[in-house]
């Protein structure tokens, strides 16, 4: 996700055991390359409020192309 050459548009990580720490890494990757990812599925993980907030903050970024987050 961090690579400027990444063209991934959909990332499905449901039921993968993603935690708040994982959200920190995902949020960092989204910050460094917000241009391509359009759908991110984090359903049925262990995000807690803090982890979910880290990811959802990027939806307000005008450069972020994320359209669907679940």
PDB file of N, CA and C in Angstrom:
ATOM      1  N   UNK A   1       0.812  -1.206   0.000  1.00  0.00           N
ATOM      2  CA  UNK A   1       0.000   0.000   0.000  1.00  0.00           C
ATOM      3  C   UNK A   1       0.850   1.262   0.000  1.00  0.00           C
ATOM      4  N   UNK A   2       2.015   1.200   0.585  1.00  0.00           N
ATOM      5  CA  UNK A   2       2.855   2.395   0.675  1.00  0.00           C
ATOM      6  C   UNK A   2       3.572   2.723  -0.623  1.00  0.00           C
ATOM      7  N   UNK A   3       3.743   1.742  -1.458  1.00  0.00           N
ATOM      8  CA  UNK A   3       4.480   1.944  -2.703  1.00  0.00           C
ATOM      9  C   UNK A   3       3.737   2.911  -3.625  1.00  0.00           C
ATOM     10  N   UNK A   4       4.442   3.850  -4.231  1.00  0.00           N
ATOM     11  CA  UNK A   4       3.793   4.752  -5.185  1.00  0.00           C
ATOM     12  C   UNK A   4       3.292   4.004  -6.428  1.00  0.00           C
ATOM     13  N   UNK A   5       3.759   2.791  -6.620  1.00  0.00           N
ATOM     14  CA  UNK A   5       3.348   1.987  -7.770  1.00  0.00           C
ATOM     15  C   UNK A   5       2.147   1.091  -7.460  1.00  0.00           C
ATOM     16  N   UNK A   6       1.678   1.122  -6.234  1.00  0.00           N
ATOM     17  CA  UNK A   6       0.542   0.295  -5.822  1.00  0.00           C
ATOM     18  C   UNK A   6      -0.743   0.819  -6.470  1.00  0.00           C
ATOM     19  N   UNK A   7      -1.478  -0.067  -7.111  1.00  0.00           N
ATOM     20  CA  UNK A   7      -2.749   0.310  -7.733  1.00  0.00           C
ATOM     21  C   UNK A   7      -3.922  -0.485  -7.148  1.00  0.00           C
ATOM     22  N   UNK A   8      -3.712  -1.076  -5.985  1.00  0.00           N
ATOM     23  CA  UNK A   8      -4.744  -1.860  -5.313  1.00  0.00           C
ATOM     24  C   UNK A   8      -5.958  -0.978  -5.024  1.00  0.00           C
ATOM     25  N   UNK A   9      -7.132  -1.420  -5.439  1.00  0.00           N
ATOM     26  CA  UNK A   9      -8.351  -0.644  -5.224  1.00  0.00           C
ATOM     27  C   UNK A   9      -9.245  -1.233  -4.138  1.00  0.00           C
ATOM     28  N   UNK A  10      -9.178  -2.538  -3.922  1.00  0.00           N
ATOM     29  CA  UNK A  10     -10.017  -3.201  -2.928  1.00  0.00           C
ATOM     30  C   UNK A  10      -9.145  -4.084  -2.044  1.00  0.00           C
ATOM     31  N   UNK A  11      -9.302  -3.916  -0.735  1.00  0.00           N
ATOM     32  CA  UNK A  11      -8.562  -4.735   0.224  1.00  0.00           C
ATOM     33  C   UNK A  11      -9.562  -5.301   1.219  1.00  0.00           C
ATOM     34  N   UNK A  12      -9.692  -6.616   1.234  1.00  0.00           N
ATOM     35  CA  UNK A  12     -10.639  -7.281   2.130  1.00  0.00           C
ATOM     36  C   UNK A  12      -9.866  -8.024   3.210  1.00  0.00           C
ATOM     37  N   UNK A  13     -10.009  -7.547   4.431  1.00  0.00           N
ATOM     38  CA  UNK A  13      -9.316  -8.146   5.570  1.00  0.00           C
ATOM     39  C   UNK A  13     -10.299  -8.608   6.645  1.00  0.00           C
ATOM     40  N   UNK A  14     -11.520  -8.942   6.257  1.00  0.00           N
ATOM     41  CA  UNK A  14     -12.504  -9.384   7.248  1.00  0.00           C
ATOM     42  C   UNK A  14     -12.066 -10.714   7.857  1.00  0.00           C
ATOM     43  N   UNK A  15     -12.359 -10.876   9.145  1.00  0.00           N
ATOM     44  CA  UNK A  15     -12.018 -12.088   9.903  1.00  0.00           C
ATOM     45  C   UNK A  15     -10.518 -12.382   9.901  1.00  0.00           C
ATOM     46  N   UNK A  16      -9.680 -11.355   9.860  1.00  0.00           N
ATOM     47  CA  UNK A  16      -8.219 -11.563   9.821  1.00  0.00           C
ATOM     48  C   UNK A  16      -7.538 -11.278  11.155  1.00  0.00           C
ATOM     49  N   UNK A  17      -8.307 -10.931  12.167  1.00  0.00           N
ATOM     50  CA  UNK A  17      -7.712 -10.666  13.471  1.00  0.00           C
ATOM     51  C   UNK A  17      -6.960  -9.343  13.544  1.00  0.00           C
ATOM     52  N   UNK A  18      -7.336  -8.384  12.701  1.00  0.00           N
ATOM     53  CA  UNK A  18      -6.682  -7.071  12.714  1.00  0.00           C
ATOM     54  C   UNK A  18      -7.014  -6.373  14.031  1.00  0.00           C
ATOM     55  N   UNK A  19      -5.990  -5.857  14.689  1.00  0.00           N
ATOM     56  CA  UNK A  19      -6.143  -5.174  15.978  1.00  0.00           C
ATOM     57  C   UNK A  19      -5.903  -3.672  15.800  1.00  0.00           C
ATOM     58  N   UNK A  20      -5.931  -2.946  16.914  1.00  0.00           N
ATOM     59  CA  UNK A  20      -5.623  -1.516  16.868  1.00  0.00           C
ATOM     60  C   UNK A  20      -4.220  -1.283  16.319  1.00  0.00           C
ATOM     61  N   UNK A  21      -3.281  -2.139  16.687  1.00  0.00           N
ATOM     62  CA  UNK A  21      -1.915  -2.006  16.171  1.00  0.00           C
ATOM     63  C   UNK A  21      -1.903  -2.168  14.651  1.00  0.00           C
ATOM     64  N   UNK A  22      -2.660  -3.109  14.145  1.00  0.00           N
ATOM     65  CA  UNK A  22      -2.764  -3.287  12.699  1.00  0.00           C
ATOM     66  C   UNK A  22      -3.369  -2.070  12.025  1.00  0.00           C
ATOM     67  N   UNK A  23      -4.340  -1.446  12.690  1.00  0.00           N
ATOM     68  CA  UNK A  23      -4.951  -0.227  12.155  1.00  0.00           C
ATOM     69  C   UNK A  23      -3.940   0.908  12.082  1.00  0.00           C
ATOM     70  N   UNK A  24      -3.029   0.955  13.039  1.00  0.00           N
ATOM     71  CA  UNK A  24      -1.980   1.969  13.016  1.00  0.00           C
ATOM     72  C   UNK A  24      -1.148   1.822  11.748  1.00  0.00           C
ATOM     73  N   UNK A  25      -0.798   0.603  11.401  1.00  0.00           N
ATOM     74  CA  UNK A  25      -0.011   0.356  10.189  1.00  0.00           C
ATOM     75  C   UNK A  25      -0.817   0.658   8.925  1.00  0.00           C
ATOM     76  N   UNK A  26      -2.076   0.267   8.915  1.00  0.00           N
ATOM     77  CA  UNK A  26      -2.928   0.558   7.761  1.00  0.00           C
ATOM     78  C   UNK A  26      -3.119   2.059   7.572  1.00  0.00           C
ATOM     79  N   UNK A  27      -3.342   2.768   8.672  1.00  0.00           N
ATOM     80  CA  UNK A  27      -3.524   4.219   8.600  1.00  0.00           C
ATOM     81  C   UNK A  27      -2.266   4.893   8.067  1.00  0.00           C
ATOM     82  N   UNK A  28      -1.121   4.432   8.499  1.00  0.00           N
ATOM     83  CA  UNK A  28       0.145   4.970   8.011  1.00  0.00           C
ATOM     84  C   UNK A  28       0.290   4.733   6.510  1.00  0.00           C
ATOM     85  N   UNK A  29      -0.061   3.547   6.062  1.00  0.00           N
ATOM     86  CA  UNK A  29       0.019   3.234   4.633  1.00  0.00           C
ATOM     87  C   UNK A  29      -0.958   4.088   3.833  1.00  0.00           C
ATOM     88  N   UNK A  30      -2.157   4.293   4.368  1.00  0.00           N
ATOM     89  CA  UNK A  30      -3.133   5.138   3.681  1.00  0.00           C
ATOM     90  C   UNK A  30      -2.654   6.579   3.586  1.00  0.00           C
ATOM     91  N   UNK A  31      -1.962   7.043   4.612  1.00  0.00           N
ATOM     92  CA  UNK A  31      -1.436   8.410   4.603  1.00  0.00           C
ATOM     93  C   UNK A  31      -0.365   8.588   3.541  1.00  0.00           C
ATOM     94  N   UNK A  32       0.468   7.577   3.378  1.00  0.00           N
ATOM     95  CA  UNK A  32       1.589   7.710   2.451  1.00  0.00           C
ATOM     96  C   UNK A  32       1.175   7.526   0.989  1.00  0.00           C
ATOM     97  N   UNK A  33       0.051   6.857   0.733  1.00  0.00           N
ATOM     98  CA  UNK A  33      -0.399   6.649  -0.643  1.00  0.00           C
ATOM     99  C   UNK A  33      -1.928   6.540  -0.664  1.00  0.00           C
ATOM    100  N   UNK A  34      -2.626   7.680  -0.583  1.00  0.00           N
ATOM    101  CA  UNK A  34      -4.086   7.652  -0.476  1.00  0.00           C
ATOM    102  C   UNK A  34      -4.821   7.622  -1.817  1.00  0.00           C
ATOM    103  N   UNK A  35      -4.105   7.432  -2.910  1.00  0.00           N
ATOM    104  CA  UNK A  35      -4.665   7.699  -4.228  1.00  0.00           C
ATOM    105  C   UNK A  35      -5.453   6.569  -4.884  1.00  0.00           C
ATOM    106  N   UNK A  36      -5.261   5.321  -4.476  1.00  0.00           N
ATOM    107  CA  UNK A  36      -5.865   4.216  -5.221  1.00  0.00           C
ATOM    108  C   UNK A  36      -6.897   3.400  -4.454  1.00  0.00           C
ATOM    109  N   UNK A  37      -6.680   3.153  -3.181  1.00  0.00           N
ATOM    110  CA  UNK A  37      -7.573   2.265  -2.433  1.00  0.00           C
ATOM    111  C   UNK A  37      -8.972   2.871  -2.343  1.00  0.00           C
ATOM    112  N   UNK A  38      -9.960   2.144  -2.845  1.00  0.00           N
ATOM    113  CA  UNK A  38     -11.336   2.636  -2.862  1.00  0.00           C
ATOM    114  C   UNK A  38     -12.242   1.884  -1.885  1.00  0.00           C
ATOM    115  N   UNK A  39     -11.913   0.637  -1.582  1.00  0.00           N
ATOM    116  CA  UNK A  39     -12.730  -0.163  -0.678  1.00  0.00           C
ATOM    117  C   UNK A  39     -11.831  -0.884   0.318  1.00  0.00           C
ATOM    118  N   UNK A  40     -12.195  -0.775   1.586  1.00  0.00           N
ATOM    119  CA  UNK A  40     -11.438  -1.426   2.649  1.00  0.00           C
ATOM    120  C   UNK A  40     -12.417  -2.145   3.573  1.00  0.00           C
ATOM    121  N   UNK A  41     -12.309  -3.445   3.633  1.00  0.00           N
ATOM    122  CA  UNK A  41     -13.193  -4.265   4.467  1.00  0.00           C
ATOM    123  C   UNK A  41     -12.415  -4.740   5.692  1.00  0.00           C
ATOM    124  N   UNK A  42     -12.765  -4.180   6.834  1.00  0.00           N
ATOM    125  CA  UNK A  42     -12.149  -4.561   8.106  1.00  0.00           C
ATOM    126  C   UNK A  42     -13.183  -5.177   9.052  1.00  0.00           C
ATOM    127  N   UNK A  43     -14.267  -5.674   8.502  1.00  0.00           N
ATOM    128  CA  UNK A  43     -15.337  -6.218   9.338  1.00  0.00           C
ATOM    129  C   UNK A  43     -14.874  -7.460  10.095  1.00  0.00           C
ATOM    130  N   UNK A  44     -15.462  -7.648  11.258  1.00  0.00           N
ATOM    131  CA  UNK A  44     -15.204  -8.801  12.125  1.00  0.00           C
ATOM    132  C   UNK A  44     -13.736  -8.908  12.543  1.00  0.00           C
ATOM    133  N   UNK A  45     -13.177  -7.793  12.963  1.00  0.00           N
ATOM    134  CA  UNK A  45     -11.822  -7.749  13.496  1.00  0.00           C
ATOM    135  C   UNK A  45     -11.865  -7.156  14.899  1.00  0.00           C
ATOM    136  N   UNK A  46     -10.708  -6.822  15.442  1.00  0.00           N
ATOM    137  CA  UNK A  46     -10.604  -6.325  16.819  1.00  0.00           C
ATOM    138  C   UNK A  46     -10.107  -4.884  16.829  1.00  0.00           C
ATOM    139  N   UNK A  47     -10.785  -4.009  16.099  1.00  0.00           N
ATOM    140  CA  UNK A  47     -10.310  -2.644  15.917  1.00  0.00           C
ATOM    141  C   UNK A  47     -10.491  -1.763  17.145  1.00  0.00           C
ATOM    142  N   UNK A  48     -11.559  -1.931  17.858  1.00  0.00           N
ATOM    143  CA  UNK A  48     -11.939  -1.045  18.952  1.00  0.00           C
ATOM    144  C   UNK A  48     -12.177   0.367  18.389  1.00  0.00           C
ATOM    145  N   UNK A  49     -12.555   1.299  19.231  1.00  0.00           N
ATOM    146  CA  UNK A  49     -12.866   2.658  18.780  1.00  0.00           C
ATOM    147  C   UNK A  49     -11.646   3.377  18.218  1.00  0.00           C
ATOM    148  N   UNK A  50     -10.522   3.262  18.901  1.00  0.00           N
ATOM    149  CA  UNK A  50      -9.309   3.965  18.481  1.00  0.00           C
ATOM    150  C   UNK A  50      -8.858   3.514  17.093  1.00  0.00           C
ATOM    151  N   UNK A  51      -8.839   2.224  16.862  1.00  0.00           N
ATOM    152  CA  UNK A  51      -8.421   1.689  15.567  1.00  0.00           C
ATOM    153  C   UNK A  51      -9.341   2.131  14.441  1.00  0.00           C
ATOM    154  N   UNK A  52     -10.637   2.085  14.700  1.00  0.00           N
ATOM    155  CA  UNK A  52     -11.603   2.511  13.688  1.00  0.00           C
ATOM    156  C   UNK A  52     -11.449   3.995  13.379  1.00  0.00           C
ATOM    157  N   UNK A  53     -11.195   4.789  14.402  1.00  0.00           N
ATOM    158  CA  UNK A  53     -10.998   6.230  14.210  1.00  0.00           C
ATOM    159  C   UNK A  53      -9.770   6.513  13.352  1.00  0.00           C
ATOM    160  N   UNK A  54      -8.695   5.774  13.593  1.00  0.00           N
ATOM    161  CA  UNK A  54      -7.465   5.959  12.813  1.00  0.00           C
ATOM    162  C   UNK A  54      -7.725   5.796  11.323  1.00  0.00           C
ATOM    163  N   UNK A  55      -8.515   4.819  10.973  1.00  0.00           N
ATOM    164  CA  UNK A  55      -8.807   4.560   9.565  1.00  0.00           C
ATOM    165  C   UNK A  55      -9.815   5.567   9.021  1.00  0.00           C
ATOM    166  N   UNK A  56     -10.878   5.827   9.754  1.00  0.00           N
ATOM    167  CA  UNK A  56     -11.945   6.690   9.244  1.00  0.00           C
ATOM    168  C   UNK A  56     -11.505   8.136   9.060  1.00  0.00           C
ATOM    169  N   UNK A  57     -10.506   8.572   9.784  1.00  0.00           N
ATOM    170  CA  UNK A  57      -9.987   9.937   9.645  1.00  0.00           C
ATOM    171  C   UNK A  57      -9.553  10.208   8.206  1.00  0.00           C
ATOM    172  N   UNK A  58      -9.074   9.196   7.524  1.00  0.00           N
ATOM    173  CA  UNK A  58      -8.572   9.380   6.164  1.00  0.00           C
ATOM    174  C   UNK A  58      -9.681   9.650   5.162  1.00  0.00           C
ATOM    175  N   UNK A  59     -10.896   9.324   5.495  1.00  0.00           N
ATOM    176  CA  UNK A  59     -12.004   9.593   4.582  1.00  0.00           C
ATOM    177  C   UNK A  59     -12.238  11.090   4.409  1.00  0.00           C
ATOM    178  N   UNK A  60     -11.788  11.905   5.347  1.00  0.00           N
ATOM    179  CA  UNK A  60     -11.940  13.353   5.249  1.00  0.00           C
ATOM    180  C   UNK A  60     -10.835  14.002   4.421  1.00  0.00           C
ATOM    181  N   UNK A  61      -9.786  13.266   4.138  1.00  0.00           N
ATOM    182  CA  UNK A  61      -8.664  13.776   3.350  1.00  0.00           C
ATOM    183  C   UNK A  61      -9.099  13.891   1.887  1.00  0.00           C
ATOM    184  N   UNK A  62      -8.985  15.080   1.278  1.00  0.00           N
ATOM    185  CA  UNK A  62      -9.415  15.235  -0.113  1.00  0.00           C
ATOM    186  C   UNK A  62      -8.622  14.371  -1.101  1.00  0.00           C
ATOM    187  N   UNK A  63      -7.426  13.948  -0.733  1.00  0.00           N
ATOM    188  CA  UNK A  63      -6.625  13.085  -1.605  1.00  0.00           C
ATOM    189  C   UNK A  63      -7.028  11.618  -1.507  1.00  0.00           C
ATOM    190  N   UNK A  64      -7.684  11.276  -0.415  1.00  0.00           N
ATOM    191  CA  UNK A  64      -8.072   9.885  -0.167  1.00  0.00           C
ATOM    192  C   UNK A  64      -9.234   9.491  -1.075  1.00  0.00           C
ATOM    193  N   UNK A  65      -9.086   8.383  -1.753  1.00  0.00           N
ATOM    194  CA  UNK A  65     -10.115   7.890  -2.675  1.00  0.00           C
ATOM    195  C   UNK A  65     -11.001   6.818  -2.044  1.00  0.00           C
ATOM    196  N   UNK A  66     -10.826   6.570  -0.752  1.00  0.00           N
ATOM    197  CA  UNK A  66     -11.590   5.536  -0.062  1.00  0.00           C
ATOM    198  C   UNK A  66     -13.079   5.885  -0.082  1.00  0.00           C
ATOM    199  N   UNK A  67     -13.858   5.043  -0.741  1.00  0.00           N
ATOM    200  CA  UNK A  67     -15.295   5.268  -0.892  1.00  0.00           C
ATOM    201  C   UNK A  67     -16.123   4.393   0.043  1.00  0.00           C
ATOM    202  N   UNK A  68     -15.610   3.206   0.334  1.00  0.00           N
ATOM    203  CA  UNK A  68     -16.377   2.263   1.147  1.00  0.00           C
ATOM    204  C   UNK A  68     -15.477   1.668   2.214  1.00  0.00           C
ATOM    205  N   UNK A  69     -15.910   1.808   3.447  1.00  0.00           N
ATOM    206  CA  UNK A  69     -15.179   1.274   4.594  1.00  0.00           C
ATOM    207  C   UNK A  69     -16.165   0.486   5.431  1.00  0.00           C
ATOM    208  N   UNK A  70     -15.901  -0.781   5.603  1.00  0.00           N
ATOM    209  CA  UNK A  70     -16.766  -1.615   6.435  1.00  0.00           C
ATOM    210  C   UNK A  70     -15.963  -2.658   7.134  1.00  0.00           C
TER     211      UNK A  70
END
